[in-house]
Amino acid sequence: MNMKHIAGCLKSHGYVTIEDSLPATLLANLRKRCDRNGEEHFSPARIGRDSQRQLRESVRGDVIHWLDASNADARLFFSLMDRLRRCLNEALYLGLFAYECHYAIFGAGAFYQKHLDVLQGGDNRLLSTVVYLDDEWTATDGGELILYASDQSVVARVLPAPGRMVIFLSADFPHEVLAAQHERHSISGWFRGRALAS
Ligand code: OGA
Ligand code: MN
């Protein structure tokens, strides 16, 4: 990863897309773990305060599994993201403190309505990251991530291309995931600031 390029784009545009963001072997291993029939257990994500199934599915249709440091693939991914965290702190003084992430699987036709990753009540998510794990993806497959500006104009359309990573300022970009023709695999993550003292 070219840290200077990443920091420069974040500073001037608030978002950046990175090609071949991870070593090929790691990408393949993470993809194997991001599988309904694999070792990890996937369940529907909750949204906000509401856990009602119909409401949830009308907002987001993915199933998720939070990564932890229990296996070498996740540990390597966490270490790369931590290197990125330290570089961005040095370059941009963002005060990124912790990173958390989950695998996400969107089945064919599943989507995630326009939302902001910063939850109400201020959970201090500063930067959002998404890595796309599928090893083939073309424009006709759909499943794009659409980033909007605060005036709701479209800023970027990101196709979930193999190994691509997108990073954006969590508070600045409402975004949505369009339905795809077939299953879509990714890792969504967030760098947080230090929790405010209560
Ligand atoms: C999310 C999200 C975008 C994507 O998980 O919050 O917006 O492209 N994901 O998967
Ligand atoms: Mn999001």
mmCIF file of C-alpha atoms and ligand atoms in Angstrom:
data_model
loop_
_atom_site.group_PDB
_atom_site.id
_atom_site.type_symbol
_atom_site.label_atom_id
_atom_site.label_comp_id
_atom_site.label_asym_id
_atom_site.label_seq_id
_atom_site.Cartn_x
_atom_site.Cartn_y
_atom_site.Cartn_z
ATOM 1 C CA MET A 1 0.000 0.000 0.000
ATOM 2 C CA ASN A 2 1.301 3.444 -0.925
ATOM 3 C CA MET A 3 0.731 5.302 2.343
ATOM 4 C CA LYS A 4 1.594 8.726 0.924
ATOM 5 C CA HIS A 5 -0.965 8.311 -1.836
ATOM 6 C CA ILE A 6 -3.619 7.131 0.612
ATOM 7 C CA ALA A 7 -2.990 9.998 3.035
ATOM 8 C CA GLY A 8 -2.944 12.532 0.170
ATOM 9 C CA CYS A 9 -6.280 11.373 -1.251
ATOM 10 C CA LEU A 10 -7.936 11.288 2.167
ATOM 11 C CA LYS A 11 -6.716 14.788 2.857
ATOM 12 C CA SER A 12 -7.908 16.293 -0.420
ATOM 13 C CA HIS A 13 -11.027 14.203 -1.196
ATOM 14 C CA GLY A 14 -12.005 12.477 2.043
ATOM 15 C CA TYR A 15 -11.933 9.060 0.373
ATOM 16 C CA VAL A 16 -9.576 6.813 -1.560
ATOM 17 C CA THR A 17 -9.747 3.529 -3.476
ATOM 18 C CA ILE A 18 -6.717 1.233 -3.417
ATOM 19 C CA GLU A 19 -6.118 -1.585 -5.899
ATOM 20 C CA ASP A 20 -4.411 -4.847 -4.833
ATOM 21 C CA SER A 21 -4.635 -3.655 -1.257
ATOM 22 C CA LEU A 22 -3.665 -7.035 0.257
ATOM 23 C CA PRO A 23 -1.187 -9.804 -0.595
ATOM 24 C CA ALA A 24 -2.886 -12.318 -2.937
ATOM 25 C CA THR A 25 -2.545 -15.242 -0.502
ATOM 26 C CA LEU A 26 -4.084 -13.281 2.348
ATOM 27 C CA LEU A 27 -6.936 -12.154 0.107
ATOM 28 C CA ALA A 28 -7.630 -15.762 -0.908
ATOM 29 C CA ASN A 29 -7.515 -16.956 2.713
ATOM 30 C CA LEU A 30 -9.857 -14.220 3.908
ATOM 31 C CA ARG A 31 -12.218 -15.073 1.058
ATOM 32 C CA LYS A 32 -12.278 -18.718 2.229
ATOM 33 C CA ARG A 33 -13.214 -17.593 5.727
ATOM 34 C CA CYS A 34 -15.911 -15.287 4.382
ATOM 35 C CA ASP A 35 -18.157 -18.211 3.452
ATOM 36 C CA ARG A 36 -21.546 -19.313 4.751
ATOM 37 C CA ASN A 37 -20.309 -22.906 4.778
ATOM 38 C CA GLY A 38 -16.868 -22.193 6.192
ATOM 39 C CA GLU A 39 -15.464 -22.137 9.715
ATOM 40 C CA GLU A 40 -16.913 -18.769 10.712
ATOM 41 C CA HIS A 41 -20.497 -18.337 11.808
ATOM 42 C CA PHE A 42 -22.503 -15.629 10.025
ATOM 43 C CA SER A 43 -25.610 -13.906 11.308
ATOM 44 C CA PRO A 44 -27.805 -10.987 10.235
ATOM 45 C CA ALA A 45 -26.472 -7.646 11.378
ATOM 46 C CA ARG A 46 -28.573 -5.528 13.715
ATOM 47 C CA ILE A 47 -29.463 -2.001 12.792
ATOM 48 C CA GLY A 48 -29.693 0.757 15.339
ATOM 49 C CA ARG A 49 -32.042 -0.059 18.184
ATOM 50 C CA ASP A 50 -34.346 -2.196 16.093
ATOM 51 C CA SER A 51 -33.935 -5.913 15.778
ATOM 52 C CA GLN A 52 -37.194 -6.560 13.886
ATOM 53 C CA ARG A 53 -36.446 -8.810 10.959
ATOM 54 C CA GLN A 54 -38.596 -7.124 8.308
ATOM 55 C CA LEU A 55 -37.318 -3.668 9.090
ATOM 56 C CA ARG A 56 -33.755 -4.900 9.160
ATOM 57 C CA GLU A 57 -34.005 -6.631 5.796
ATOM 58 C CA SER A 58 -35.583 -3.556 4.238
ATOM 59 C CA VAL A 59 -32.458 -1.625 5.263
ATOM 60 C CA ARG A 60 -29.635 -4.127 4.905
ATOM 61 C CA GLY A 61 -29.568 -7.670 3.592
ATOM 62 C CA ASP A 62 -26.078 -8.823 4.525
ATOM 63 C CA VAL A 63 -24.993 -11.400 7.076
ATOM 64 C CA ILE A 64 -21.823 -10.718 9.055
ATOM 65 C CA HIS A 65 -19.102 -12.218 11.221
ATOM 66 C CA TRP A 66 -16.846 -10.023 13.377
ATOM 67 C CA LEU A 67 -13.141 -10.804 12.981
ATOM 68 C CA ASP A 68 -11.042 -11.581 16.027
ATOM 69 C CA ALA A 69 -7.400 -12.528 16.426
ATOM 70 C CA SER A 70 -8.130 -16.263 16.695
ATOM 71 C CA ASN A 71 -6.502 -17.195 13.385
ATOM 72 C CA ALA A 72 -3.375 -16.203 11.457
ATOM 73 C CA ASP A 73 -5.282 -14.719 8.496
ATOM 74 C CA ALA A 74 -7.201 -12.299 10.700
ATOM 75 C CA ARG A 75 -4.047 -11.483 12.674
ATOM 76 C CA LEU A 76 -2.155 -10.601 9.491
ATOM 77 C CA PHE A 77 -5.061 -8.454 8.293
ATOM 78 C CA PHE A 78 -5.207 -6.661 11.662
ATOM 79 C CA SER A 79 -1.454 -6.042 11.568
ATOM 80 C CA LEU A 80 -1.642 -4.502 8.072
ATOM 81 C CA MET A 81 -4.542 -2.296 9.123
ATOM 82 C CA ASP A 82 -2.616 -1.269 12.211
ATOM 83 C CA ARG A 83 0.342 -0.209 10.067
ATOM 84 C CA LEU A 84 -2.088 1.858 7.991
ATOM 85 C CA ARG A 85 -3.539 3.343 11.189
ATOM 86 C CA ARG A 86 -0.124 4.477 12.435
ATOM 87 C CA CYS A 87 0.855 5.929 9.031
ATOM 88 C CA LEU A 88 -2.392 7.889 8.776
ATOM 89 C CA ASN A 89 -1.991 9.194 12.309
ATOM 90 C CA GLU A 90 1.500 10.414 11.454
ATOM 91 C CA ALA A 91 0.451 11.983 8.160
ATOM 92 C CA LEU A 92 -2.942 13.416 9.058
ATOM 93 C CA TYR A 93 -3.096 13.598 12.881
ATOM 94 C CA LEU A 94 -6.374 11.719 12.812
ATOM 95 C CA GLY A 95 -5.977 10.215 16.273
ATOM 96 C CA LEU A 96 -7.093 6.780 15.083
ATOM 97 C CA PHE A 97 -7.029 4.537 18.119
ATOM 98 C CA ALA A 98 -8.617 1.166 17.412
ATOM 99 C CA TYR A 99 -9.837 -0.901 14.459
ATOM 100 C CA GLU A 100 -12.786 -3.289 14.304
ATOM 101 C CA CYS A 101 -14.134 -5.154 11.293
ATOM 102 C CA HIS A 102 -16.546 -7.815 10.118
ATOM 103 C CA TYR A 103 -16.905 -10.063 7.110
ATOM 104 C CA ALA A 104 -20.067 -9.334 5.163
ATOM 105 C CA ILE A 105 -21.913 -11.530 2.688
ATOM 106 C CA PHE A 106 -24.632 -9.988 0.539
ATOM 107 C CA GLY A 107 -26.684 -12.678 -1.205
ATOM 108 C CA ALA A 108 -27.917 -12.116 -4.771
ATOM 109 C CA GLY A 109 -30.382 -9.220 -4.690
ATOM 110 C CA ALA A 110 -29.375 -8.059 -1.193
ATOM 111 C CA PHE A 111 -28.566 -4.393 -0.671
ATOM 112 C CA TYR A 112 -27.784 -1.869 2.064
ATOM 113 C CA GLN A 113 -29.813 1.341 1.936
ATOM 114 C CA LYS A 114 -28.178 4.723 2.114
ATOM 115 C CA HIS A 115 -26.728 5.271 5.606
ATOM 116 C CA LEU A 116 -23.935 6.896 7.586
ATOM 117 C CA ASP A 117 -21.547 4.649 9.503
ATOM 118 C CA VAL A 118 -21.443 7.046 12.433
ATOM 119 C CA LEU A 119 -24.181 5.833 14.752
ATOM 120 C CA GLN A 120 -26.344 8.104 16.836
ATOM 121 C CA GLY A 121 -24.899 8.657 20.260
ATOM 122 C CA GLY A 122 -21.458 9.250 18.762
ATOM 123 C CA ASP A 123 -19.545 5.982 18.675
ATOM 124 C CA ASN A 124 -16.486 7.865 17.376
ATOM 125 C CA ARG A 125 -16.019 5.964 14.123
ATOM 126 C CA LEU A 126 -13.636 8.167 12.161
ATOM 127 C CA LEU A 127 -12.676 6.201 9.053
ATOM 128 C CA SER A 128 -14.627 3.473 7.249
ATOM 129 C CA THR A 129 -12.817 0.777 5.262
ATOM 130 C CA VAL A 130 -14.173 -1.886 2.919
ATOM 131 C CA VAL A 131 -12.093 -4.617 1.242
ATOM 132 C CA TYR A 132 -13.648 -6.657 -1.551
ATOM 133 C CA LEU A 133 -12.849 -10.350 -1.479
ATOM 134 C CA ASP A 134 -14.452 -11.829 -4.595
ATOM 135 C CA ASP A 135 -11.901 -12.993 -7.140
ATOM 136 C CA GLU A 136 -13.953 -11.958 -10.141
ATOM 137 C CA TRP A 137 -16.295 -9.022 -10.549
ATOM 138 C CA THR A 138 -17.472 -7.108 -13.611
ATOM 139 C CA ALA A 139 -19.728 -4.078 -14.077
ATOM 140 C CA THR A 140 -22.705 -6.271 -15.034
ATOM 141 C CA ASP A 141 -22.488 -8.047 -11.655
ATOM 142 C CA GLY A 142 -23.721 -4.865 -9.900
ATOM 143 C CA GLY A 143 -23.198 -4.556 -6.150
ATOM 144 C CA GLU A 144 -21.590 -1.135 -6.358
ATOM 145 C CA LEU A 145 -20.900 1.002 -3.345
ATOM 146 C CA ILE A 146 -22.211 4.528 -4.002
ATOM 147 C CA LEU A 147 -20.665 7.361 -1.996
ATOM 148 C CA TYR A 148 -22.662 10.588 -1.654
ATOM 149 C CA ALA A 149 -21.649 14.074 -0.610
ATOM 150 C CA SER A 150 -23.545 15.814 2.190
ATOM 151 C CA ASP A 151 -25.738 17.481 -0.487
ATOM 152 C CA GLN A 152 -26.605 13.917 -1.643
ATOM 153 C CA SER A 153 -24.853 14.256 -5.024
ATOM 154 C CA VAL A 154 -22.958 11.140 -6.118
ATOM 155 C CA VAL A 155 -19.243 11.355 -5.331
ATOM 156 C CA ALA A 156 -18.082 7.900 -6.408
ATOM 157 C CA ARG A 157 -19.354 4.542 -7.631
ATOM 158 C CA VAL A 158 -17.072 1.765 -6.447
ATOM 159 C CA LEU A 159 -17.308 -1.653 -8.065
ATOM 160 C CA PRO A 160 -16.332 -4.432 -5.634
ATOM 161 C CA ALA A 161 -13.322 -5.423 -7.738
ATOM 162 C CA PRO A 162 -11.019 -8.180 -6.427
ATOM 163 C CA GLY A 163 -8.648 -6.879 -3.750
ATOM 164 C CA ARG A 164 -9.885 -3.305 -3.989
ATOM 165 C CA MET A 165 -10.122 -1.334 -0.748
ATOM 166 C CA VAL A 166 -12.084 1.860 -0.241
ATOM 167 C CA ILE A 167 -11.475 4.154 2.724
ATOM 168 C CA PHE A 168 -13.591 7.194 3.574
ATOM 169 C CA LEU A 169 -14.287 9.627 6.398
ATOM 170 C CA SER A 170 -17.183 8.000 8.240
ATOM 171 C CA ALA A 171 -19.013 11.206 9.122
ATOM 172 C CA ASP A 172 -18.765 12.795 5.660
ATOM 173 C CA PHE A 173 -20.168 10.241 3.229
ATOM 174 C CA PRO A 174 -23.667 8.783 3.254
ATOM 175 C CA HIS A 175 -23.372 5.606 1.158
ATOM 176 C CA GLU A 176 -25.308 2.602 -0.064
ATOM 177 C CA VAL A 177 -24.682 -0.852 -1.507
ATOM 178 C CA LEU A 178 -26.657 -1.707 -4.637
ATOM 179 C CA ALA A 179 -28.041 -5.189 -5.192
ATOM 180 C CA ALA A 180 -25.721 -7.599 -6.964
ATOM 181 C CA GLN A 181 -26.440 -10.425 -9.407
ATOM 182 C CA HIS A 182 -24.712 -12.947 -7.182
ATOM 183 C CA GLU A 183 -23.167 -13.294 -3.735
ATOM 184 C CA ARG A 184 -20.783 -10.502 -2.733
ATOM 185 C CA HIS A 185 -18.035 -10.910 -0.106
ATOM 186 C CA SER A 186 -16.219 -8.161 1.758
ATOM 187 C CA ILE A 187 -14.719 -6.957 5.027
ATOM 188 C CA SER A 188 -16.182 -3.740 6.449
ATOM 189 C CA GLY A 189 -14.179 -2.034 9.160
ATOM 190 C CA TRP A 190 -13.853 1.143 11.170
ATOM 191 C CA PHE A 191 -11.019 3.061 12.760
ATOM 192 C CA ARG A 192 -12.232 4.691 15.943
ATOM 193 C CA GLY A 193 -10.940 7.559 17.964
ATOM 194 C CA ARG A 194 -10.202 7.187 21.647
ATOM 195 C CA ALA A 195 -13.446 6.869 23.594
ATOM 196 C CA LEU A 196 -14.501 10.098 25.255
ATOM 197 C CA ALA A 197 -14.430 10.041 29.028
ATOM 198 C CA SER A 198 -17.948 9.772 30.431
HETATM 199 C C1 OGA B 1 -21.114 -1.151 5.670
HETATM 200 C C2 OGA B 1 -21.059 -0.715 4.253
HETATM 201 C C3 OGA B 1 -20.168 -0.997 2.012
HETATM 202 C C4 OGA B 1 -19.778 -2.068 1.038
HETATM 203 O O1 OGA B 1 -20.814 -2.323 5.946
HETATM 204 O O2 OGA B 1 -21.459 -0.321 6.527
HETATM 205 O O3 OGA B 1 -21.509 0.371 3.985
HETATM 206 O O4 OGA B 1 -19.405 -1.722 -0.092
HETATM 207 N N1 OGA B 1 -20.464 -1.509 3.313
HETATM 208 O O5 OGA B 1 -19.870 -3.253 1.369
HETATM 209 MN MN MN B 2 -21.606 1.613 5.747
#
